[in-house]
C-alpha cells in the first residue's frame, strides 16, 4: 500500500514548508482566518497593472495553500490509528501481550525523540532562547500536555504532537477492545460524540486554553484517531473493497465538501467544535487521491514515499532548522524563497532519514528491539506495507 507512505510524505513535506514559510513571512501576509483575505493580500501587494494583478492573485492562492499546511497534522493522527489497528486486526490481543506492545511502541518512539532533544541542545543556530529548566526533563519524559501554557509549545512547537500521541497510545487497548465489541459504526458514533462533547465543553463551557483542544487533551482529537482505526480494520478485512471506495470519485467529492465546509467552523467557538474532525476527514481523502495520482509517476513517487516512511525523524528535527533559514531569507521575494526552500527541505529530509535509521539501528542493538516485528504501528515513520 504505497499510497499510505505517499500520504505521509506529502503531509510531512507540507508541514515542513508551512513552518519554513511562517518564519520567512513573519506576518507580512494576511491570515485567512481573520476574513477579507484576498482584499488584504491585494492591498499588501499593491499591483499597478493587469499583469501585476494576476501575479498578486496567483501569489495569494499559493500562500493560502501553504497556510492550510497545519491541517496535515490531523492526517498523521488518522494514520497512526490506521496503522496500529491494521497490525492487530487479526488478533484478539497483541501476540506479545499489551505489556510487550507498550514496550515495542515506546522503544520505537522515545530514542529518536530523545535524540531530537540532544540535537536541539548542541545546535547553536537552532536555539530559540527558551531556558533549559525542569520543563526539559518533563519533555524528555513525554509530557507535552500539562500544564499546557508552559509545556505544549516548549522549545519546539511541533513536539506537541508527541504528547497527544502518547495519550492515545495509553488508551489504545481500551479503544481497540471497544472497536471489537461494538463494531465500526457504533465505535465511530461513540468516539465522535466523546470528541464533540469534549471540544464543546472546553471551548464554550469551561473556556480553557485552546491548547487543550489542539491536543493537550486527547479527547478533543479522538475521532481523527479512531476514524483511522476503523479504516485500518476495514483495510485488513477487505483491502480491495476499501481502496475501491476510498479512491472513487463520489468519495473524493464528499471529502472536498467536508474539507471546504470545515472553514465555516471558524466563525464561532461553538462551530469550531467540529473543526478538526472535519478538516482531517476531508483532507485525508483529498491527499489520498493526490497520492494515488502521484503513485503512477515512479520517479516522483519513490522519493516522496521514502520521506513518508521515515517522516518521524523529519517531524522531530525540522522546525528550529527551518525557522533559522526562514529568518535569513526574509529579504528575498516569494519566488526566490520558494526555490531556496525546496533546495533546503530535501537536504533536511536526507539528513533526518539517515539519522532515524542510525538511531533505530542503535536502539535495536542496545535494547534488543526490532523495528520490524509483525505487529508494528504507523507512527510518522512507519508503513503497513
CSV table of C-alpha atoms in Angstrom, one decimal:
chain,number,residue,atom,x,y,z
A,1,UNK,CA,0.0,0.0,0.0
A,2,UNK,CA,2.5,2.6,-1.2
A,3,UNK,CA,-0.2,5.2,-1.2
A,4,UNK,CA,0.0,5.3,2.6
A,5,UNK,CA,3.7,6.3,2.6
A,6,UNK,CA,2.9,8.8,-0.1
A,7,UNK,CA,0.1,10.4,2.0
A,8,UNK,CA,2.6,10.6,4.9
A,9,UNK,CA,5.3,12.1,2.6
A,10,UNK,CA,3.0,14.7,1.1
A,11,UNK,CA,1.7,15.6,4.6
A,12,UNK,CA,5.1,16.0,6.3
A,13,UNK,CA,6.6,18.0,3.4
A,14,UNK,CA,3.6,20.3,3.5
A,15,UNK,CA,4.0,20.7,7.3
A,16,UNK,CA,7.8,21.5,6.9
A,17,UNK,CA,7.2,24.0,4.2
A,18,UNK,CA,4.4,25.6,6.2
A,19,UNK,CA,6.8,26.1,9.2
A,20,UNK,CA,9.5,27.3,6.8
A,21,UNK,CA,7.2,29.8,5.2
A,22,UNK,CA,5.9,31.1,8.6
A,23,UNK,CA,9.4,32.0,9.6
A,24,UNK,CA,10.1,33.7,6.3
A,25,UNK,CA,6.8,35.6,6.1
A,26,UNK,CA,7.0,37.0,9.6
A,27,UNK,CA,3.3,38.1,9.4
A,28,UNK,CA,3.8,40.1,6.2
A,29,UNK,CA,0.9,38.3,4.6
A,30,UNK,CA,-2.7,38.4,5.9
A,31,UNK,CA,-4.0,35.3,7.7
A,32,UNK,CA,-7.1,33.8,6.0
A,33,UNK,CA,-8.9,33.1,9.3
A,34,UNK,CA,-9.4,36.8,10.0
A,35,UNK,CA,-11.5,37.4,7.0
A,36,UNK,CA,-11.1,39.6,3.9
A,37,UNK,CA,-8.1,37.6,2.9
A,38,UNK,CA,-7.9,38.4,-0.9
A,39,UNK,CA,-8.6,42.1,-0.5
A,40,UNK,CA,-6.0,42.4,2.3
A,41,UNK,CA,-3.5,40.5,0.2
A,42,UNK,CA,-4.0,42.8,-2.8
A,43,UNK,CA,-3.6,45.8,-0.5
A,44,UNK,CA,-0.2,44.5,0.6
A,45,UNK,CA,0.8,43.5,-2.9
A,46,UNK,CA,-0.3,46.9,-4.5
A,47,UNK,CA,-0.5,45.8,-8.2
A,48,UNK,CA,0.0,48.6,-10.6
A,49,UNK,CA,-1.2,47.0,-13.8
A,50,UNK,CA,-3.2,43.9,-15.1
A,51,UNK,CA,-0.1,41.6,-15.2
A,52,UNK,CA,0.9,42.6,-11.6
A,53,UNK,CA,-2.7,42.0,-10.5
A,54,UNK,CA,-2.6,38.4,-12.0
A,55,UNK,CA,0.7,37.8,-10.2
A,56,UNK,CA,-0.7,39.0,-6.9
A,57,UNK,CA,-3.7,36.7,-7.3
A,58,UNK,CA,-1.5,33.7,-8.1
A,59,UNK,CA,0.7,34.5,-5.1
A,60,UNK,CA,-2.4,34.9,-2.8
A,61,UNK,CA,-3.6,31.4,-3.8
A,62,UNK,CA,-0.1,30.0,-3.3
A,63,UNK,CA,0.2,31.5,0.1
A,64,UNK,CA,-3.3,30.3,1.0
A,65,UNK,CA,-2.4,26.7,0.1
A,66,UNK,CA,0.7,26.9,2.3
A,67,UNK,CA,-1.3,28.3,5.2
A,68,UNK,CA,-3.5,25.2,5.1
A,69,UNK,CA,-0.4,23.1,5.9
A,70,UNK,CA,-1.1,22.9,9.6
A,71,UNK,CA,-4.3,20.8,8.8
A,72,UNK,CA,-2.0,18.0,7.7
A,73,UNK,CA,-1.0,17.1,11.3
A,74,UNK,CA,-4.5,15.6,11.7
A,75,UNK,CA,-3.8,13.2,8.8
A,76,UNK,CA,-0.9,11.8,10.9
A,77,UNK,CA,-3.3,11.2,13.8
A,78,UNK,CA,-5.6,9.3,11.5
A,79,UNK,CA,-2.8,7.3,10.0
A,80,UNK,CA,-1.5,6.4,13.5
A,81,UNK,CA,-4.8,4.9,14.4
A,82,UNK,CA,-4.9,3.2,11.0
A,83,UNK,CA,-1.5,1.5,11.3
A,84,UNK,CA,-1.9,0.4,14.9
A,85,UNK,CA,-5.3,-1.3,14.2
A,86,UNK,CA,-4.2,-2.7,10.9
A,87,UNK,CA,-1.3,-4.5,12.6
A,88,UNK,CA,-3.5,-6.1,15.3
A,89,UNK,CA,-6.8,-6.6,13.4
A,90,UNK,CA,-6.3,-10.4,13.1
A,91,UNK,CA,-5.6,-10.7,16.9
A,92,UNK,CA,-7.8,-10.5,19.9
A,93,UNK,CA,-4.7,-9.2,21.8
A,94,UNK,CA,-1.1,-8.4,20.7
A,95,UNK,CA,1.0,-11.6,20.3
A,96,UNK,CA,3.4,-10.4,23.0
A,97,UNK,CA,0.6,-9.1,25.2
A,98,UNK,CA,-0.2,-5.5,25.9
A,99,UNK,CA,2.9,-5.1,28.1
A,100,UNK,CA,5.0,-6.2,25.2
A,101,UNK,CA,3.0,-4.0,22.9
A,102,UNK,CA,3.7,-0.9,25.0
A,103,UNK,CA,7.3,-1.8,25.2
A,104,UNK,CA,7.7,-2.0,21.5
A,105,UNK,CA,5.8,1.2,20.9
A,106,UNK,CA,7.7,3.2,23.4
A,107,UNK,CA,11.0,1.9,22.3
A,108,UNK,CA,10.0,2.9,18.8
A,109,UNK,CA,9.1,6.4,19.8
A,110,UNK,CA,11.4,7.5,22.5
A,111,UNK,CA,15.0,7.0,21.2
A,112,UNK,CA,14.5,9.3,18.2
A,113,UNK,CA,12.6,11.8,20.4
A,114,UNK,CA,15.4,11.9,22.9
A,115,UNK,CA,17.9,12.3,20.1
A,116,UNK,CA,16.0,15.3,18.8
A,117,UNK,CA,16.3,17.0,22.3
A,118,UNK,CA,20.1,16.4,22.2
A,119,UNK,CA,20.3,17.8,18.7
A,120,UNK,CA,18.5,20.9,19.9
A,121,UNK,CA,20.9,21.4,22.8
A,122,UNK,CA,24.1,21.1,20.6
A,123,UNK,CA,22.9,23.0,17.6
A,124,UNK,CA,23.5,26.7,18.3
A,125,UNK,CA,21.6,28.2,15.4
A,126,UNK,CA,18.5,26.1,16.4
A,127,UNK,CA,18.3,27.8,19.7
A,128,UNK,CA,15.1,29.7,20.4
A,129,UNK,CA,16.2,31.4,23.6
A,130,UNK,CA,13.9,29.4,25.9
A,131,UNK,CA,15.5,28.4,29.2
A,132,UNK,CA,16.5,24.8,29.8
A,133,UNK,CA,14.8,24.0,33.1
A,134,UNK,CA,12.6,21.4,34.7
A,135,UNK,CA,10.4,21.5,31.7
A,136,UNK,CA,13.2,19.9,29.6
A,137,UNK,CA,13.1,16.8,31.9
A,138,UNK,CA,9.3,16.7,31.6
A,139,UNK,CA,9.5,17.0,27.8
A,140,UNK,CA,12.1,14.1,27.8
A,141,UNK,CA,9.6,12.0,29.7
A,142,UNK,CA,6.9,12.8,27.0
A,143,UNK,CA,4.9,15.4,28.9
A,144,UNK,CA,4.0,17.9,26.2
A,145,UNK,CA,0.5,18.5,27.5
A,146,UNK,CA,0.4,19.5,31.2
A,147,UNK,CA,0.5,22.3,32.1
A,148,UNK,CA,-0.2,23.3,28.5
A,149,UNK,CA,0.6,27.0,29.0
A,150,UNK,CA,4.2,26.2,29.7
A,151,UNK,CA,4.9,22.8,28.1
A,152,UNK,CA,2.7,22.5,25.0
A,153,UNK,CA,5.0,24.6,22.8
A,154,UNK,CA,8.1,24.4,24.8
A,155,UNK,CA,11.4,24.5,22.8
A,156,UNK,CA,10.0,23.0,19.7
A,157,UNK,CA,6.3,23.8,19.0
A,158,UNK,CA,6.0,20.8,16.7
A,159,UNK,CA,6.6,18.4,19.6
A,160,UNK,CA,3.1,18.9,20.9
A,161,UNK,CA,2.1,16.1,18.6
A,162,UNK,CA,4.2,13.7,20.6
A,163,UNK,CA,2.2,14.5,23.7
A,164,UNK,CA,-1.2,13.7,22.1
A,165,UNK,CA,0.3,10.5,20.5
A,166,UNK,CA,1.4,9.3,23.9
A,167,UNK,CA,-2.0,9.9,25.4
A,168,UNK,CA,-3.7,8.0,22.5
A,169,UNK,CA,-1.3,5.1,22.9
A,170,UNK,CA,-2.2,4.9,26.6
A,171,UNK,CA,-5.9,4.4,25.8
A,172,UNK,CA,-5.4,2.4,22.7
A,173,UNK,CA,-6.0,-1.0,24.3
A,174,UNK,CA,-9.4,0.2,25.6
A,175,UNK,CA,-10.3,1.7,22.2
A,176,UNK,CA,-9.2,-1.5,20.4
A,177,UNK,CA,-11.4,-3.6,22.7
A,178,UNK,CA,-14.3,-1.2,22.2
A,179,UNK,CA,-13.9,-1.5,18.4
A,180,UNK,CA,-14.0,-5.3,18.7
A,181,UNK,CA,-17.1,-5.2,20.9
A,182,UNK,CA,-19.2,-2.6,19.3
A,183,UNK,CA,-18.3,-2.8,15.6
A,184,UNK,CA,-17.0,0.1,13.4
A,185,UNK,CA,-20.2,2.2,13.1
A,186,UNK,CA,-21.2,2.3,16.8
A,187,UNK,CA,-17.5,2.8,17.6
A,188,UNK,CA,-17.3,5.9,15.4
A,189,UNK,CA,-20.6,7.3,16.8
A,190,UNK,CA,-19.4,6.9,20.4
A,191,UNK,CA,-15.9,8.3,19.9
A,192,UNK,CA,-17.3,11.0,17.7
A,193,UNK,CA,-19.7,12.1,20.5
A,194,UNK,CA,-16.9,12.0,23.0
A,195,UNK,CA,-14.8,14.2,20.8
A,196,UNK,CA,-17.5,16.8,20.1
A,197,UNK,CA,-18.7,16.9,23.7
A,198,UNK,CA,-15.0,17.3,24.9
A,199,UNK,CA,-14.4,20.1,22.4
A,200,UNK,CA,-17.7,21.9,23.2
A,201,UNK,CA,-17.1,21.8,26.9
A,202,UNK,CA,-13.6,23.1,26.7
A,203,UNK,CA,-14.4,25.7,24.1
A,204,UNK,CA,-17.8,27.0,25.3
A,205,UNK,CA,-18.4,26.0,28.9
A,206,UNK,CA,-15.1,25.9,30.8
A,207,UNK,CA,-13.3,28.1,28.2
A,208,UNK,CA,-9.8,26.9,29.0
A,209,UNK,CA,-6.6,27.2,27.0
A,210,UNK,CA,-7.0,26.5,23.3
A,211,UNK,CA,-4.0,24.1,23.6
A,212,UNK,CA,-6.3,21.6,25.3
A,213,UNK,CA,-8.5,21.5,22.2
A,214,UNK,CA,-5.5,21.3,19.8
A,215,UNK,CA,-4.1,18.2,21.6
A,216,UNK,CA,-3.2,18.8,25.2
A,217,UNK,CA,-6.3,16.7,26.0
A,218,UNK,CA,-6.5,13.7,23.7
A,219,UNK,CA,-10.3,13.5,23.8
A,220,UNK,CA,-10.5,16.6,21.6
A,221,UNK,CA,-8.7,14.8,18.8
A,222,UNK,CA,-10.1,11.3,19.5
A,223,UNK,CA,-12.3,11.0,16.4
A,224,UNK,CA,-9.5,11.6,14.0
A,225,UNK,CA,-7.5,8.7,15.6
A,226,UNK,CA,-10.5,6.3,15.8
A,227,UNK,CA,-11.5,7.0,12.2
A,228,UNK,CA,-8.1,5.8,11.3
A,229,UNK,CA,-8.7,2.7,13.4
A,230,UNK,CA,-11.8,1.9,11.5
A,231,UNK,CA,-10.1,2.4,8.2
A,232,UNK,CA,-7.3,0.2,9.3
A,233,UNK,CA,-9.7,-2.6,10.4
A,234,UNK,CA,-11.5,-2.4,7.0
A,235,UNK,CA,-8.3,-2.4,5.1
A,236,UNK,CA,-7.3,-5.7,6.9
A,237,UNK,CA,-10.7,-7.2,6.3
A,238,UNK,CA,-11.1,-6.3,2.6
A,239,UNK,CA,-8.4,-4.1,1.2
A,240,UNK,CA,-9.7,-4.2,-2.3
A,241,UNK,CA,-13.2,-3.0,-1.4
A,242,UNK,CA,-11.9,-0.3,0.9
A,243,UNK,CA,-9.5,1.1,-1.6
A,244,UNK,CA,-12.1,1.0,-4.4
A,245,UNK,CA,-14.4,3.0,-2.2
A,246,UNK,CA,-11.8,5.4,-1.0
A,247,UNK,CA,-10.4,6.2,-4.4
A,248,UNK,CA,-13.9,6.6,-6.0
A,249,UNK,CA,-15.0,10.0,-7.5
A,250,UNK,CA,-18.0,10.3,-5.2
A,251,UNK,CA,-15.9,9.9,-2.1
A,252,UNK,CA,-13.4,12.5,-3.4
A,253,UNK,CA,-16.2,14.9,-3.9
A,254,UNK,CA,-17.5,14.2,-0.4
A,255,UNK,CA,-14.0,14.7,1.0
A,256,UNK,CA,-13.7,18.1,-0.8
A,257,UNK,CA,-17.1,19.1,0.5
A,258,UNK,CA,-16.3,18.2,4.1
A,259,UNK,CA,-12.9,19.9,4.0
A,260,UNK,CA,-14.4,23.1,2.4
A,261,UNK,CA,-17.2,23.1,5.0
A,262,UNK,CA,-14.7,22.9,7.7
A,263,UNK,CA,-13.7,26.6,7.1
A,264,UNK,CA,-17.2,27.6,8.1
A,265,UNK,CA,-16.5,26.3,11.6
A,266,UNK,CA,-14.1,29.3,12.2
A,267,UNK,CA,-17.0,31.6,12.8
A,268,UNK,CA,-17.5,30.9,16.5
A,269,UNK,CA,-16.3,28.7,19.4
A,270,UNK,CA,-19.5,26.6,19.1
A,271,UNK,CA,-18.9,25.8,15.4
A,272,UNK,CA,-15.2,25.3,16.0
A,273,UNK,CA,-16.3,22.2,17.9
A,274,UNK,CA,-16.5,20.4,14.5
A,275,UNK,CA,-13.3,21.9,13.0
A,276,UNK,CA,-10.5,19.4,13.4
A,277,UNK,CA,-12.7,16.3,12.8
A,278,UNK,CA,-14.0,17.8,9.5
A,279,UNK,CA,-10.6,19.1,8.3
A,280,UNK,CA,-8.8,15.8,9.0
A,281,UNK,CA,-11.6,13.6,7.4
A,282,UNK,CA,-11.8,15.7,4.3
A,283,UNK,CA,-8.1,16.3,3.9
A,284,UNK,CA,-7.2,12.6,4.3
A,285,UNK,CA,-9.5,11.8,1.3
A,286,UNK,CA,-8.0,14.6,-0.8
A,287,UNK,CA,-4.4,13.7,-0.1
A,288,UNK,CA,-5.0,10.0,-0.6
A,289,UNK,CA,-6.3,10.8,-4.1
A,290,UNK,CA,-3.4,13.0,-4.7
A,291,UNK,CA,-1.1,10.3,-3.5
A,292,UNK,CA,-2.8,7.8,-5.8
A,293,UNK,CA,-2.2,10.1,-8.8
A,294,UNK,CA,1.5,10.6,-7.8
A,295,UNK,CA,1.9,6.8,-7.4
A,296,UNK,CA,1.7,6.4,-11.2
A,297,UNK,CA,4.8,8.6,-11.6
A,298,UNK,CA,7.5,6.3,-10.1
A,299,UNK,CA,10.4,8.9,-10.4
A,300,UNK,CA,8.4,11.3,-8.2
A,301,UNK,CA,6.6,8.7,-6.0
A,302,UNK,CA,9.7,6.9,-4.8
A,303,UNK,CA,11.5,9.7,-3.0
A,304,UNK,CA,8.2,11.1,-1.6
A,305,UNK,CA,7.3,7.6,-0.3
A,306,UNK,CA,10.7,7.3,1.3
A,307,UNK,CA,10.3,10.6,3.0
A,308,UNK,CA,6.9,9.4,4.2
A,309,UNK,CA,8.3,6.1,5.5
A,310,UNK,CA,10.9,8.0,7.6
A,311,UNK,CA,8.7,11.0,8.3
A,312,UNK,CA,9.1,10.6,12.1
A,313,UNK,CA,12.7,11.9,12.2
A,314,UNK,CA,11.9,14.9,9.9
A,315,UNK,CA,8.9,15.8,12.1
A,316,UNK,CA,11.1,15.8,15.2
A,317,UNK,CA,14.1,17.9,14.0
A,318,UNK,CA,12.9,20.2,11.2
A,319,UNK,CA,11.2,23.1,13.0
A,320,UNK,CA,14.1,25.0,14.6
A,321,UNK,CA,16.2,24.5,11.5
A,322,UNK,CA,13.7,25.8,9.0
A,323,UNK,CA,13.0,28.7,11.4
A,324,UNK,CA,16.6,29.6,11.3
A,325,UNK,CA,16.8,29.5,7.5
A,326,UNK,CA,13.5,31.3,7.1
A,327,UNK,CA,14.6,34.2,9.2
A,328,UNK,CA,17.6,34.7,6.9
A,329,UNK,CA,15.5,34.7,3.7
A,330,UNK,CA,13.1,37.4,4.7
A,331,UNK,CA,14.6,39.9,2.3
A,332,UNK,CA,14.0,37.7,-0.7
A,333,UNK,CA,10.8,37.7,-2.8
A,334,UNK,CA,8.3,34.8,-2.6
A,335,UNK,CA,9.6,33.1,-5.7
A,336,UNK,CA,13.2,33.1,-4.6
A,337,UNK,CA,12.3,32.0,-1.1
A,338,UNK,CA,10.3,29.1,-2.5
A,339,UNK,CA,13.1,27.9,-4.8
A,340,UNK,CA,15.7,28.1,-2.0
A,341,UNK,CA,13.3,26.4,0.5
A,342,UNK,CA,12.8,23.4,-1.8
A,343,UNK,CA,16.6,23.1,-2.1
A,344,UNK,CA,17.0,23.0,1.6
A,345,UNK,CA,14.0,20.8,2.5
A,346,UNK,CA,15.2,17.7,0.6
A,347,UNK,CA,18.6,18.1,2.3
A,348,UNK,CA,16.9,18.1,5.7
A,349,UNK,CA,14.9,15.1,4.7
A,350,UNK,CA,18.0,13.1,3.7
A,351,UNK,CA,19.7,14.1,7.0
A,352,UNK,CA,16.7,13.1,9.0
A,353,UNK,CA,16.3,9.8,7.2
A,354,UNK,CA,19.9,8.8,7.9
A,355,UNK,CA,19.6,10.0,11.5
A,356,UNK,CA,16.4,8.0,12.1
A,357,UNK,CA,17.9,4.9,10.5
A,358,UNK,CA,21.0,5.2,12.7
A,359,UNK,CA,19.0,5.8,15.9
A,360,UNK,CA,16.7,2.8,15.1
A,361,UNK,CA,19.7,0.5,14.5
A,362,UNK,CA,21.4,1.7,17.7
A,363,UNK,CA,18.2,1.2,19.7
A,364,UNK,CA,17.8,-2.3,18.3
A,365,UNK,CA,21.5,-3.1,19.1
A,366,UNK,CA,21.4,-1.7,22.6
A,367,UNK,CA,17.9,-2.6,23.7
A,368,UNK,CA,17.4,-5.7,21.7
A,369,UNK,CA,14.3,-4.2,20.0
A,370,UNK,CA,13.4,-5.0,16.4
A,371,UNK,CA,11.6,-2.3,14.5
A,372,UNK,CA,10.3,-4.9,12.0
A,373,UNK,CA,8.2,-7.0,14.3
A,374,UNK,CA,5.0,-8.4,12.8
A,375,UNK,CA,2.7,-6.0,14.7
A,376,UNK,CA,4.1,-2.6,14.1
A,377,UNK,CA,2.4,0.8,14.3
A,378,UNK,CA,2.1,3.5,11.7
A,379,UNK,CA,3.6,6.4,13.5
A,380,UNK,CA,5.2,9.1,11.4
A,381,UNK,CA,8.0,6.9,10.0
A,382,UNK,CA,6.2,3.5,9.7
A,383,UNK,CA,4.4,1.8,6.9
A,384,UNK,CA,2.0,-1.1,6.8
A,385,UNK,CA,3.4,-2.3,3.5
